[in-house]
């Protein structure tokens, strides 16, 4: 018999007892594991696991029985649950290695055609058990009948997908809604150009069609008094259960938008729909109204490789203080009411060893919350040609790598590195400008203290680092460790250079730069941050410090960002 405890009481590991017997050599007979209460894990008040091992014919000594019991608690005594699960293992067979399993094609199962009341494995005897799909459904139905619990669960579900269902059928997955209203987070927003912005949109689901998906929105700004709108259509070659984004994706899509954009910022942020802005961001009024037509083809070949082909037609119409002023060859200035860019591109996504389950919607999301434990590599090349109707020729290449590195009891490190280059002579509206976050809400992989268009470059290297130390520090401080606080360290670094062919003094394709924009010439910009997360289990607060010298139109050396999220 072996008793064991974690070397560090707060470490995310088990304590317990192992019973080992002599049967043709030492063999594990029984394991009893307890999760220490000192461990900084959200929503788990108590967790116990008991395993029973024995001899199994043909494959030797294996796990035969497993029992898991736990007390789960959302916040204080809100939504407290006791969960117990028993599993019995029989008829072991040998299977190929994981590396081969993840490459096998998985067949589509239609959730609508299969009655949820007919579990795949459950028998009549075990139909009411929580361990079966039917038992779980019955339990959740009974739990939702408790009034306020149903409201809480519906709100959590709505927040997780950011859409409101238009139908709630308890016998169907996701309620059987054919049309969802949202995104909810973008319905009411404020920005300096539009003032109060009201937006109403929606999308169809798999209950409308397994292959055809529509989406659209209508928005109105009470300050600029101009309507904005967008509409999109996607055809999925693979049938979808509910969401178009379910893995694996194989689709072709078309969309049209007329909306407000900051030139050069591209679609890396959704700042125009961020209701919380920093104080004193008048530079955001240097925006344009963009008409966009986009065609895209996307295919996930397997869990490792994906391909994206796209073509865009962009037309930017100057608004407010922003002006498109061309410098002609005779050094005269020509004011243009609009600029047009017609481009196409290809992107390969490669992630050897990545595991992702059928139906996951996180693979192609820009800020996906899946655990990227293996490096994810993206190679993108984009080109534009005047002969297609645009105003510029352009060749642009980017290489992106990101990963989540787990460090045991010391937490985890998230990183993203981007290396890019513009090979052509282009004016400032299509030069590279680093991704920025102008709102008070935290956004990953952006520069928190930079203004949009503060820098432009045609050669760039960005590095975003986030170290989540969990309870390494605060769990060791008496009294403070009762709060469950977790520390976060952040470092954002940018190297940029504007080559001779694109500088204002020597370039050929020139537009007059906005007054708050600076050319980068072998420059480095850096900012660091320290934050506290898991405040009341949902709140994160970060304090950032700019290390690079301030420019005349910079925000300032300090900044605060907030974030709301649930995590274990």
Coordinates of C-alpha atoms in Angstrom, one line a residue, residues 413-418 432 435 444-448 462-466 490-493 527:
X413 CA 2.6 30.2 -21.7
X414 CA 0.6 31.3 -24.8
X415 CA 2.6 32.7 -27.7
X416 CA 1.9 34.0 -31.2
X417 CA 4.7 35.1 -33.6
X418 CA 4.1 36.7 -36.9
X432 CA 1.0 47.1 -42.6
X435 CA -3.2 45.2 -34.6
X444 CA -5.6 38.7 -27.2
X445 CA -2.7 39.2 -29.7
X446 CA -3.1 42.9 -30.0
X447 CA -1.1 45.9 -28.9
X448 CA -3.0 47.4 -25.9
X462 CA 5.4 40.7 -33.9
X463 CA 5.5 38.6 -30.7
X464 CA 2.7 38.2 -28.2
X465 CA 3.4 36.4 -24.9
X466 CA 1.0 35.6 -22.1
X490 CA 2.2 39.9 -20.7
X491 CA 4.8 41.1 -23.2
X492 CA 3.9 42.4 -26.6
X493 CA 6.8 43.3 -29.0
X527 CA 4.8 47.0 -23.9

